[in-house]
PDB file of C-alpha atoms and ligand atoms in Angstrom:
ATOM      1  CA  UNK A   1      44.201 177.320 294.551  1.00  0.00           C
ATOM      2  CA  UNK A   2      41.939 175.680 291.968  1.00  0.00           C
ATOM      3  CA  UNK A   3      41.680 177.342 288.558  1.00  0.00           C
ATOM      4  CA  UNK A   4      38.707 179.636 287.870  1.00  0.00           C
ATOM      5  CA  UNK A   5      36.050 177.324 286.395  1.00  0.00           C
ATOM      6  CA  UNK A   6      33.925 178.277 283.365  1.00  0.00           C
ATOM      7  CA  UNK A   7      30.669 178.334 285.291  1.00  0.00           C
ATOM      8  CA  UNK A   8      32.132 180.382 288.161  1.00  0.00           C
ATOM      9  CA  UNK A   9      33.632 182.861 285.728  1.00  0.00           C
ATOM     10  CA  UNK A  10      30.315 183.250 283.910  1.00  0.00           C
ATOM     11  CA  UNK A  11      28.441 183.852 287.185  1.00  0.00           C
ATOM     12  CA  UNK A  12      31.052 186.370 288.271  1.00  0.00           C
ATOM     13  CA  UNK A  13      30.767 188.197 284.930  1.00  0.00           C
ATOM     14  CA  UNK A  14      26.957 188.247 285.200  1.00  0.00           C
ATOM     15  CA  UNK A  15      27.108 189.641 288.726  1.00  0.00           C
ATOM     16  CA  UNK A  16      29.523 192.420 287.742  1.00  0.00           C
ATOM     17  CA  UNK A  17      27.523 193.269 284.626  1.00  0.00           C
ATOM     18  CA  UNK A  18      24.148 193.386 286.338  1.00  0.00           C
ATOM     19  CA  UNK A  19      25.318 195.273 289.414  1.00  0.00           C
ATOM     20  CA  UNK A  20      27.789 197.815 288.067  1.00  0.00           C
ATOM     21  CA  UNK A  21      27.793 197.419 284.278  1.00  0.00           C
ATOM     22  CA  UNK A  22      31.345 196.042 284.099  1.00  0.00           C
ATOM     23  CA  UNK A  23      31.813 193.858 281.061  1.00  0.00           C
ATOM     24  CA  UNK A  24      34.497 191.138 280.915  1.00  0.00           C
ATOM     25  CA  UNK A  25      34.548 188.852 277.902  1.00  0.00           C
ATOM     26  CA  UNK A  26      36.409 185.559 277.711  1.00  0.00           C
ATOM     27  CA  UNK A  27      39.582 187.498 276.889  1.00  0.00           C
ATOM     28  CA  UNK A  28      39.639 188.986 280.412  1.00  0.00           C
ATOM     29  CA  UNK A  29      39.420 185.683 282.234  1.00  0.00           C
ATOM     30  CA  UNK A  30      43.086 185.381 283.218  1.00  0.00           C
ATOM     31  CA  UNK A  31      43.160 189.044 284.243  1.00  0.00           C
ATOM     32  CA  UNK A  32      40.111 188.562 286.466  1.00  0.00           C
ATOM     33  CA  UNK A  33      41.612 185.417 287.940  1.00  0.00           C
ATOM     34  CA  UNK A  34      45.015 187.003 288.669  1.00  0.00           C
ATOM     35  CA  UNK A  35      43.470 190.120 290.255  1.00  0.00           C
ATOM     36  CA  UNK A  36      41.174 188.170 292.595  1.00  0.00           C
ATOM     37  CA  UNK A  37      43.412 185.218 293.536  1.00  0.00           C
ATOM     38  CA  UNK A  38      45.694 187.092 296.015  1.00  0.00           C
ATOM     39  CA  UNK A  39      42.628 188.543 297.764  1.00  0.00           C
ATOM     40  CA  UNK A  40      41.007 185.099 298.053  1.00  0.00           C
ATOM     41  CA  UNK A  41      44.209 183.731 299.563  1.00  0.00           C
ATOM     42  CA  UNK A  42      44.480 186.630 301.986  1.00  0.00           C
ATOM     43  CA  UNK A  43      40.894 186.007 303.163  1.00  0.00           C
ATOM     44  CA  UNK A  44      41.747 182.332 303.675  1.00  0.00           C
ATOM     45  CA  UNK A  45      38.916 181.188 301.398  1.00  0.00           C
ATOM     46  CA  UNK A  46      38.952 177.860 299.562  1.00  0.00           C
ATOM     47  CA  UNK A  47      38.766 179.336 296.071  1.00  0.00           C
ATOM     48  CA  UNK A  48      36.768 181.338 293.513  1.00  0.00           C
ATOM     49  CA  UNK A  49      33.483 179.552 294.325  1.00  0.00           C
ATOM     50  CA  UNK A  50      33.676 180.599 297.972  1.00  0.00           C
ATOM     51  CA  UNK A  51      34.610 184.126 296.972  1.00  0.00           C
ATOM     52  CA  UNK A  52      31.684 184.382 294.583  1.00  0.00           C
ATOM     53  CA  UNK A  53      29.318 183.139 297.313  1.00  0.00           C
ATOM     54  CA  UNK A  54      30.712 185.827 299.634  1.00  0.00           C
ATOM     55  CA  UNK A  55      30.314 188.746 297.225  1.00  0.00           C
ATOM     56  CA  UNK A  56      26.836 187.561 296.200  1.00  0.00           C
ATOM     57  CA  UNK A  57      25.716 187.571 299.801  1.00  0.00           C
ATOM     58  CA  UNK A  58      24.014 190.637 301.357  1.00  0.00           C
ATOM     59  CA  UNK A  59      26.346 190.179 304.379  1.00  0.00           C
ATOM     60  CA  UNK A  60      29.525 190.449 302.336  1.00  0.00           C
ATOM     61  CA  UNK A  61      31.197 192.918 304.737  1.00  0.00           C
ATOM     62  CA  UNK A  62      31.965 195.271 301.840  1.00  0.00           C
ATOM     63  CA  UNK A  63      33.744 192.559 299.838  1.00  0.00           C
ATOM     64  CA  UNK A  64      31.742 193.161 296.653  1.00  0.00           C
ATOM     65  CA  UNK A  65      33.123 196.677 296.667  1.00  0.00           C
ATOM     66  CA  UNK A  66      36.651 195.292 297.098  1.00  0.00           C
ATOM     67  CA  UNK A  67      36.113 193.025 294.105  1.00  0.00           C
ATOM     68  CA  UNK A  68      34.976 195.971 291.951  1.00  0.00           C
ATOM     69  CA  UNK A  69      38.055 197.919 293.034  1.00  0.00           C
ATOM     70  CA  UNK A  70      40.309 194.983 292.144  1.00  0.00           C
ATOM     71  CA  UNK A  71      38.706 194.540 288.727  1.00  0.00           C
ATOM     72  CA  UNK A  72      38.822 198.197 287.700  1.00  0.00           C
ATOM     73  CA  UNK A  73      41.708 200.624 287.785  1.00  0.00           C
ATOM     74  CA  UNK A  74      41.606 203.798 289.832  1.00  0.00           C
ATOM     75  CA  UNK A  75      44.517 205.288 287.854  1.00  0.00           C
ATOM     76  CA  UNK A  76      44.199 209.066 287.797  1.00  0.00           C
ATOM     77  CA  UNK A  77      46.350 212.180 288.229  1.00  0.00           C
ATOM     78  CA  UNK A  78      45.994 215.953 288.286  1.00  0.00           C
ATOM     79  CA  UNK A  79      45.379 217.704 284.954  1.00  0.00           C
ATOM     80  CA  UNK A  80      45.295 214.389 283.045  1.00  0.00           C
ATOM     81  CA  UNK A  81      44.638 215.158 279.358  1.00  0.00           C
ATOM     82  CA  UNK A  82      45.466 218.857 279.763  1.00  0.00           C
ATOM     83  CA  UNK A  83      43.755 219.936 276.508  1.00  0.00           C
ATOM     84  CA  UNK A  84      40.391 219.438 278.262  1.00  0.00           C
ATOM     85  CA  UNK A  85      41.372 221.826 281.049  1.00  0.00           C
ATOM     86  CA  UNK A  86      42.649 224.381 278.498  1.00  0.00           C
ATOM     87  CA  UNK A  87      39.331 224.182 276.653  1.00  0.00           C
ATOM     88  CA  UNK A  88      37.354 224.522 279.889  1.00  0.00           C
ATOM     89  CA  UNK A  89      39.436 227.510 280.941  1.00  0.00           C
ATOM     90  CA  UNK A  90      38.965 229.260 277.585  1.00  0.00           C
ATOM     91  CA  UNK A  91      35.233 228.584 277.601  1.00  0.00           C
ATOM     92  CA  UNK A  92      34.724 229.859 281.151  1.00  0.00           C
ATOM     93  CA  UNK A  93      36.863 232.949 280.494  1.00  0.00           C
ATOM     94  CA  UNK A  94      34.691 233.639 277.422  1.00  0.00           C
ATOM     95  CA  UNK A  95      31.262 233.011 278.970  1.00  0.00           C
ATOM     96  CA  UNK A  96      32.033 234.380 282.472  1.00  0.00           C
ATOM     97  CA  UNK A  97      29.327 232.381 284.304  1.00  0.00           C
ATOM     98  CA  UNK A  98      28.235 233.933 287.620  1.00  0.00           C
ATOM     99  CA  UNK A  99      27.464 230.426 288.895  1.00  0.00           C
ATOM    100  CA  UNK A 100      29.188 227.161 287.940  1.00  0.00           C
ATOM    101  CA  UNK A 101      28.285 223.545 288.713  1.00  0.00           C
ATOM    102  CA  UNK A 102      30.693 220.804 287.593  1.00  0.00           C
ATOM    103  CA  UNK A 103      30.379 217.024 287.922  1.00  0.00           C
ATOM    104  CA  UNK A 104      33.371 214.711 287.861  1.00  0.00           C
ATOM    105  CA  UNK A 105      31.569 211.378 287.349  1.00  0.00           C
ATOM    106  CA  UNK A 106      33.840 208.368 288.121  1.00  0.00           C
ATOM    107  CA  UNK A 107      36.286 210.697 289.865  1.00  0.00           C
ATOM    108  CA  UNK A 108      38.411 207.971 291.487  1.00  0.00           C
ATOM    109  CA  UNK A 109      40.675 209.567 294.156  1.00  0.00           C
ATOM    110  CA  UNK A 110      39.453 213.033 293.182  1.00  0.00           C
ATOM    111  CA  UNK A 111      42.454 214.319 291.212  1.00  0.00           C
ATOM    112  CA  UNK A 112      40.195 215.404 288.334  1.00  0.00           C
ATOM    113  CA  UNK A 113      37.718 217.185 290.650  1.00  0.00           C
ATOM    114  CA  UNK A 114      40.506 219.060 292.465  1.00  0.00           C
ATOM    115  CA  UNK A 115      42.146 220.016 289.141  1.00  0.00           C
ATOM    116  CA  UNK A 116      38.840 221.579 288.052  1.00  0.00           C
ATOM    117  CA  UNK A 117      38.600 223.320 291.436  1.00  0.00           C
ATOM    118  CA  UNK A 118      42.092 224.825 291.065  1.00  0.00           C
ATOM    119  CA  UNK A 119      41.105 226.221 287.679  1.00  0.00           C
ATOM    120  CA  UNK A 120      37.769 227.567 288.970  1.00  0.00           C
ATOM    121  CA  UNK A 121      39.423 229.233 291.959  1.00  0.00           C
ATOM    122  CA  UNK A 122      41.976 230.960 289.718  1.00  0.00           C
ATOM    123  CA  UNK A 123      39.274 232.155 287.306  1.00  0.00           C
ATOM    124  CA  UNK A 124      37.238 233.441 290.224  1.00  0.00           C
ATOM    125  CA  UNK A 125      40.242 235.325 291.602  1.00  0.00           C
ATOM    126  CA  UNK A 126      40.633 237.235 288.322  1.00  0.00           C
ATOM    127  CA  UNK A 127      36.885 237.894 288.095  1.00  0.00           C
ATOM    128  CA  UNK A 128      36.195 235.552 285.147  1.00  0.00           C
ATOM    129  CA  UNK A 129      33.660 233.416 287.023  1.00  0.00           C
ATOM    130  CA  UNK A 130      31.477 234.207 290.022  1.00  0.00           C
ATOM    131  CA  UNK A 131      32.101 233.094 293.601  1.00  0.00           C
ATOM    132  CA  UNK A 132      29.265 230.546 293.453  1.00  0.00           C
ATOM    133  CA  UNK A 133      31.088 227.564 291.979  1.00  0.00           C
ATOM    134  CA  UNK A 134      31.237 223.934 293.077  1.00  0.00           C
ATOM    135  CA  UNK A 135      32.492 220.556 291.944  1.00  0.00           C
ATOM    136  CA  UNK A 136      30.812 217.244 292.725  1.00  0.00           C
ATOM    137  CA  UNK A 137      32.972 214.113 292.511  1.00  0.00           C
ATOM    138  CA  UNK A 138      31.244 210.726 292.386  1.00  0.00           C
ATOM    139  CA  UNK A 139      32.421 207.143 291.995  1.00  0.00           C
ATOM    140  CA  UNK A 140      31.167 203.632 292.614  1.00  0.00           C
ATOM    141  CA  UNK A 141      33.952 202.960 295.109  1.00  0.00           C
ATOM    142  CA  UNK A 142      33.575 204.299 298.635  1.00  0.00           C
ATOM    143  CA  UNK A 143      37.270 203.562 299.282  1.00  0.00           C
ATOM    144  CA  UNK A 144      38.407 206.111 296.692  1.00  0.00           C
ATOM    145  CA  UNK A 145      35.691 208.565 297.787  1.00  0.00           C
ATOM    146  CA  UNK A 146      36.881 208.511 301.406  1.00  0.00           C
ATOM    147  CA  UNK A 147      40.355 209.331 300.195  1.00  0.00           C
ATOM    148  CA  UNK A 148      39.079 212.062 297.820  1.00  0.00           C
ATOM    149  CA  UNK A 149      37.199 213.799 300.640  1.00  0.00           C
ATOM    150  CA  UNK A 150      40.447 214.138 302.622  1.00  0.00           C
ATOM    151  CA  UNK A 151      42.157 215.941 299.758  1.00  0.00           C
ATOM    152  CA  UNK A 152      45.524 214.319 300.490  1.00  0.00           C
ATOM    153  CA  UNK A 153      47.614 213.110 297.547  1.00  0.00           C
ATOM    154  CA  UNK A 154      51.015 211.621 296.843  1.00  0.00           C
ATOM    155  CA  UNK A 155      52.989 214.481 295.349  1.00  0.00           C
ATOM    156  CA  UNK A 156      53.815 212.339 292.326  1.00  0.00           C
ATOM    157  CA  UNK A 157      50.165 212.570 291.146  1.00  0.00           C
ATOM    158  CA  UNK A 158      50.529 216.350 290.923  1.00  0.00           C
ATOM    159  CA  UNK A 159      53.406 216.044 288.452  1.00  0.00           C
ATOM    160  CA  UNK A 160      51.495 218.092 285.829  1.00  0.00           C
ATOM    161  CA  UNK A 161      50.787 220.923 288.307  1.00  0.00           C
ATOM    162  CA  UNK A 162      53.060 223.960 287.974  1.00  0.00           C
ATOM    163  CA  UNK A 163      55.109 224.996 291.053  1.00  0.00           C
ATOM    164  CA  UNK A 164      53.075 228.252 291.279  1.00  0.00           C
ATOM    165  CA  UNK A 165      49.797 226.345 291.302  1.00  0.00           C
ATOM    166  CA  UNK A 166      51.125 223.860 293.820  1.00  0.00           C
ATOM    167  CA  UNK A 167      52.185 226.673 296.134  1.00  0.00           C
ATOM    168  CA  UNK A 168      48.898 228.480 295.761  1.00  0.00           C
ATOM    169  CA  UNK A 169      46.537 225.557 296.393  1.00  0.00           C
ATOM    170  CA  UNK A 170      48.421 222.944 298.412  1.00  0.00           C
ATOM    171  CA  UNK A 171      50.188 222.413 301.712  1.00  0.00           C
ATOM    172  CA  UNK A 172      53.284 220.193 301.617  1.00  0.00           C
ATOM    173  CA  UNK A 173      53.547 217.393 304.169  1.00  0.00           C
ATOM    174  CA  UNK A 174      56.534 217.271 306.488  1.00  0.00           C
ATOM    175  CA  UNK A 175      58.061 214.560 308.652  1.00  0.00           C
ATOM    176  CA  UNK A 176      55.827 211.483 308.466  1.00  0.00           C
ATOM    177  CA  UNK A 177      53.768 213.157 305.728  1.00  0.00           C
ATOM    178  CA  UNK A 178      56.800 213.881 303.546  1.00  0.00           C
ATOM    179  CA  UNK A 179      55.904 213.211 299.892  1.00  0.00           C
ATOM    180  CA  UNK A 180      52.208 214.010 300.442  1.00  0.00           C
ATOM    181  CA  UNK A 181      50.340 217.233 299.751  1.00  0.00           C
ATOM    182  CA  UNK A 182      46.984 218.413 301.067  1.00  0.00           C
ATOM    183  CA  UNK A 183      44.718 220.713 299.117  1.00  0.00           C
ATOM    184  CA  UNK A 184      43.981 223.961 300.988  1.00  0.00           C
ATOM    185  CA  UNK A 185      40.691 224.064 302.955  1.00  0.00           C
ATOM    186  CA  UNK A 186      39.815 227.256 301.004  1.00  0.00           C
ATOM    187  CA  UNK A 187      39.476 225.079 297.879  1.00  0.00           C
ATOM    188  CA  UNK A 188      38.093 221.972 299.584  1.00  0.00           C
ATOM    189  CA  UNK A 189      34.971 223.780 300.745  1.00  0.00           C
ATOM    190  CA  UNK A 190      33.821 223.990 297.101  1.00  0.00           C
ATOM    191  CA  UNK A 191      33.999 220.197 296.618  1.00  0.00           C
ATOM    192  CA  UNK A 192      31.649 217.392 297.617  1.00  0.00           C
ATOM    193  CA  UNK A 193      31.998 213.665 297.066  1.00  0.00           C
ATOM    194  CA  UNK A 194      29.363 210.943 296.958  1.00  0.00           C
ATOM    195  CA  UNK A 195      28.681 207.445 295.681  1.00  0.00           C
ATOM    196  CA  UNK A 196      26.884 207.129 292.349  1.00  0.00           C
ATOM    197  CA  UNK A 197      26.635 203.951 290.273  1.00  0.00           C
ATOM    198  CA  UNK A 198      26.539 205.141 286.659  1.00  0.00           C
ATOM    199  CA  UNK A 199      24.996 201.895 285.448  1.00  0.00           C
ATOM    200  CA  UNK A 200      21.821 202.474 287.494  1.00  0.00           C
ATOM    201  CA  UNK A 201      19.205 205.277 287.407  1.00  0.00           C
ATOM    202  CA  UNK A 202      20.799 208.437 288.769  1.00  0.00           C
ATOM    203  CA  UNK A 203      19.602 210.111 291.995  1.00  0.00           C
ATOM    204  CA  UNK A 204      16.834 212.645 291.231  1.00  0.00           C
ATOM    205  CA  UNK A 205      18.647 215.465 292.996  1.00  0.00           C
ATOM    206  CA  UNK A 206      21.708 215.228 290.699  1.00  0.00           C
ATOM    207  CA  UNK A 207      22.304 218.235 288.436  1.00  0.00           C
ATOM    208  CA  UNK A 208      21.778 220.221 286.374  1.00  0.00           C
ATOM    209  CA  UNK A 209      25.478 220.769 285.679  1.00  0.00           C
ATOM    210  CA  UNK A 210      27.241 223.245 283.402  1.00  0.00           C
ATOM    211  CA  UNK A 211      30.151 220.847 282.832  1.00  0.00           C
ATOM    212  CA  UNK A 212      30.459 217.063 283.123  1.00  0.00           C
ATOM    213  CA  UNK A 213      33.676 215.031 283.076  1.00  0.00           C
ATOM    214  CA  UNK A 214      33.052 211.314 282.370  1.00  0.00           C
ATOM    215  CA  UNK A 215      36.585 210.285 281.570  1.00  0.00           C
ATOM    216  CA  UNK A 216      38.276 206.903 281.469  1.00  0.00           C
ATOM    217  CA  UNK A 217      35.382 204.861 282.815  1.00  0.00           C
ATOM    218  CA  UNK A 218      33.489 203.970 279.615  1.00  0.00           C
ATOM    219  CA  UNK A 219      36.264 201.482 278.788  1.00  0.00           C
ATOM    220  CA  UNK A 220      34.736 199.077 281.317  1.00  0.00           C
ATOM    221  CA  UNK A 221      31.334 198.964 279.636  1.00  0.00           C
ATOM    222  CA  UNK A 222      30.088 197.160 276.525  1.00  0.00           C
ATOM    223  CA  UNK A 223      28.631 199.192 273.634  1.00  0.00           C
ATOM    224  CA  UNK A 224      25.022 199.084 274.885  1.00  0.00           C
ATOM    225  CA  UNK A 225      25.958 200.071 278.444  1.00  0.00           C
ATOM    226  CA  UNK A 226      28.234 202.863 277.167  1.00  0.00           C
ATOM    227  CA  UNK A 227      25.376 204.400 275.235  1.00  0.00           C
ATOM    228  CA  UNK A 228      22.986 204.092 278.187  1.00  0.00           C
ATOM    229  CA  UNK A 229      25.493 205.576 280.632  1.00  0.00           C
ATOM    230  CA  UNK A 230      26.338 208.502 278.352  1.00  0.00           C
ATOM    231  CA  UNK A 231      22.681 209.363 277.701  1.00  0.00           C
ATOM    232  CA  UNK A 232      21.856 208.992 281.395  1.00  0.00           C
ATOM    233  CA  UNK A 233      24.728 211.268 282.438  1.00  0.00           C
ATOM    234  CA  UNK A 234      23.830 213.815 279.763  1.00  0.00           C
ATOM    235  CA  UNK A 235      20.341 214.237 281.231  1.00  0.00           C
ATOM    236  CA  UNK A 236      22.174 216.063 284.056  1.00  0.00           C
ATOM    237  CA  UNK A 237      24.030 218.441 281.695  1.00  0.00           C
ATOM    238  CA  UNK A 238      22.214 221.632 280.730  1.00  0.00           C
ATOM    239  CA  UNK A 239      21.900 222.357 276.980  1.00  0.00           C
ATOM    240  CA  UNK A 240      25.016 224.299 275.927  1.00  0.00           C
ATOM    241  CA  UNK A 241      27.060 222.641 278.697  1.00  0.00           C
ATOM    242  CA  UNK A 242      30.460 220.998 278.153  1.00  0.00           C
ATOM    243  CA  UNK A 243      31.000 217.230 278.210  1.00  0.00           C
ATOM    244  CA  UNK A 244      34.362 215.456 278.378  1.00  0.00           C
ATOM    245  CA  UNK A 245      35.232 211.783 277.936  1.00  0.00           C
ATOM    246  CA  UNK A 246      38.713 210.217 277.810  1.00  0.00           C
ATOM    247  CA  UNK A 247      40.457 210.919 274.506  1.00  0.00           C
ATOM    248  CA  UNK A 248      41.227 207.201 274.129  1.00  0.00           C
ATOM    249  CA  UNK A 249      37.517 206.345 274.389  1.00  0.00           C
ATOM    250  CA  UNK A 250      36.710 207.423 270.837  1.00  0.00           C
ATOM    251  CA  UNK A 251      33.390 208.743 269.636  1.00  0.00           C
ATOM    252  CA  UNK A 252      30.636 207.427 271.883  1.00  0.00           C
ATOM    253  CA  UNK A 253      27.321 206.948 270.134  1.00  0.00           C
ATOM    254  CA  UNK A 254      24.396 208.382 272.080  1.00  0.00           C
ATOM    255  CA  UNK A 255      20.902 209.751 271.498  1.00  0.00           C
ATOM    256  CA  UNK A 256      21.650 213.170 273.003  1.00  0.00           C
ATOM    257  CA  UNK A 257      22.764 215.628 270.301  1.00  0.00           C
ATOM    258  CA  UNK A 258      26.364 216.758 270.810  1.00  0.00           C
ATOM    259  CA  UNK A 259      28.635 219.152 268.971  1.00  0.00           C
ATOM    260  CA  UNK A 260      32.254 217.980 268.818  1.00  0.00           C
ATOM    261  CA  UNK A 261      34.796 220.515 270.119  1.00  0.00           C
ATOM    262  CA  UNK A 262      37.922 218.343 269.882  1.00  0.00           C
ATOM    263  CA  UNK A 263      39.140 214.895 270.971  1.00  0.00           C
ATOM    264  CA  UNK A 264      36.879 213.767 273.824  1.00  0.00           C
ATOM    265  CA  UNK A 265      35.290 217.232 274.155  1.00  0.00           C
ATOM    266  CA  UNK A 266      31.675 218.082 273.293  1.00  0.00           C
ATOM    267  CA  UNK A 267      28.969 220.662 273.808  1.00  0.00           C
ATOM    268  CA  UNK A 268      25.412 219.484 274.456  1.00  0.00           C
ATOM    269  CA  UNK A 269      23.166 221.050 271.813  1.00  0.00           C
TER     270      UNK A 269
HETATM  271  C1  LIG B 301      40.395 205.081 285.664  1.00  0.00           C
HETATM  272  S1  LIG B 301      39.337 205.823 286.872  1.00  0.00           S
HETATM  273  C2  LIG B 301      38.976 207.380 286.094  1.00  0.00           C
HETATM  274  C3  LIG B 301      39.348 208.552 286.977  1.00  0.00           C
HETATM  275  C4  LIG B 301      39.255 209.929 286.328  1.00  0.00           C
HETATM  276  N1  LIG B 301      37.957 210.145 285.734  1.00  0.00           N
HETATM  277  C5  LIG B 301      40.332 210.115 285.292  1.00  0.00           C
HETATM  278  O1  LIG B 301      40.056 210.116 284.083  1.00  0.00           O
HETATM  279  O2  LIG B 301      41.500 210.259 285.682  1.00  0.00           O
HETATM  280  C6  LIG B 301      37.823 204.888 286.594  1.00  0.00           C
HETATM  281  C7  LIG B 301      36.871 204.964 287.795  1.00  0.00           C
HETATM  282  O3  LIG B 301      35.591 204.504 287.371  1.00  0.00           O
HETATM  283  C8  LIG B 301      34.958 203.954 288.510  1.00  0.00           C
HETATM  284  N2  LIG B 301      33.802 203.133 288.073  1.00  0.00           N
HETATM  285  C9  LIG B 301      33.789 201.915 287.479  1.00  0.00           C
HETATM  286  N3  LIG B 301      32.528 201.501 287.257  1.00  0.00           N
HETATM  287  C10 LIG B 301      31.705 202.478 287.710  1.00  0.00           C
HETATM  288  C11 LIG B 301      30.288 202.642 287.763  1.00  0.00           C
HETATM  289  N4  LIG B 301      29.459 201.685 287.313  1.00  0.00           N
HETATM  290  N5  LIG B 301      29.786 203.775 288.302  1.00  0.00           N
HETATM  291  C12 LIG B 301      30.617 204.730 288.781  1.00  0.00           C
HETATM  292  N6  LIG B 301      31.966 204.647 288.757  1.00  0.00           N
HETATM  293  C13 LIG B 301      32.514 203.531 288.230  1.00  0.00           C
HETATM  294  C14 LIG B 301      36.064 203.169 289.189  1.00  0.00           C
HETATM  295  O4  LIG B 301      35.782 202.931 290.559  1.00  0.00           O
HETATM  296  C15 LIG B 301      37.289 204.109 288.972  1.00  0.00           C
HETATM  297  O5  LIG B 301      37.520 204.912 290.109  1.00  0.00           O
END
């Protein structure tokens, strides 16, 4: 296959930036090329130009979405960055909300949303939070959302989940499903999943939430987009609500006043 030309790369970057806010500088060119090349070959296309024409077209057969999936990582696992879940647990046990609405924005396969649900269910069982709790998981990728809605996971992604928790909330697969676990329907009925592009105006009906997780997605955006996304997401968080970003994402500048509670953890003032 021909190498990725300058002009094609620039057009591809512009398309990704304008549509979904993803920012790839010159440094990411070989990464972009190596992630897309196998897909182009599999589709039997002539090269990057043809692929760009396909994903720019309204009749792309879902290929633009594929390209976004290939250029981002969906890496996630249960109770990733456990300090955030400890803080959430302590806060909920202290404030004892009768009603709780949580948003896992950029939830990928849903591991984060289900981790929150496990915690909420346990707190409800011991009377620390009310029965009216729910978690909304959203992502740009409908592929990961379809998987999240099923609540089926490779057991390896639940490596941080204690055996007691696993037993309480999950069913183990047998036979052909060996190595997979499914989250109990009792928990699943508190979760919903839907597609939301964080780099565009948010749907009016979203929020308000008591807690928002926006973790490990800001890395894809440039400084201006990061700020816009954070402020946009925070419009859906009620004052006093908790806000989490990935601990590796540093302090994110935004207009919305935030009180820092620890690495990647904030309270909206
Ligand atoms: C690394 S995963 C983060 C999963 C989870 N939050 C965690 O920390 O484990 C990043 C996710 O961001 C999603 N994403 C990328 N750009 C997005 C956008 N503009 N709007 C919504 N989601 C986006 C990707 O599809 C991917 O599933």
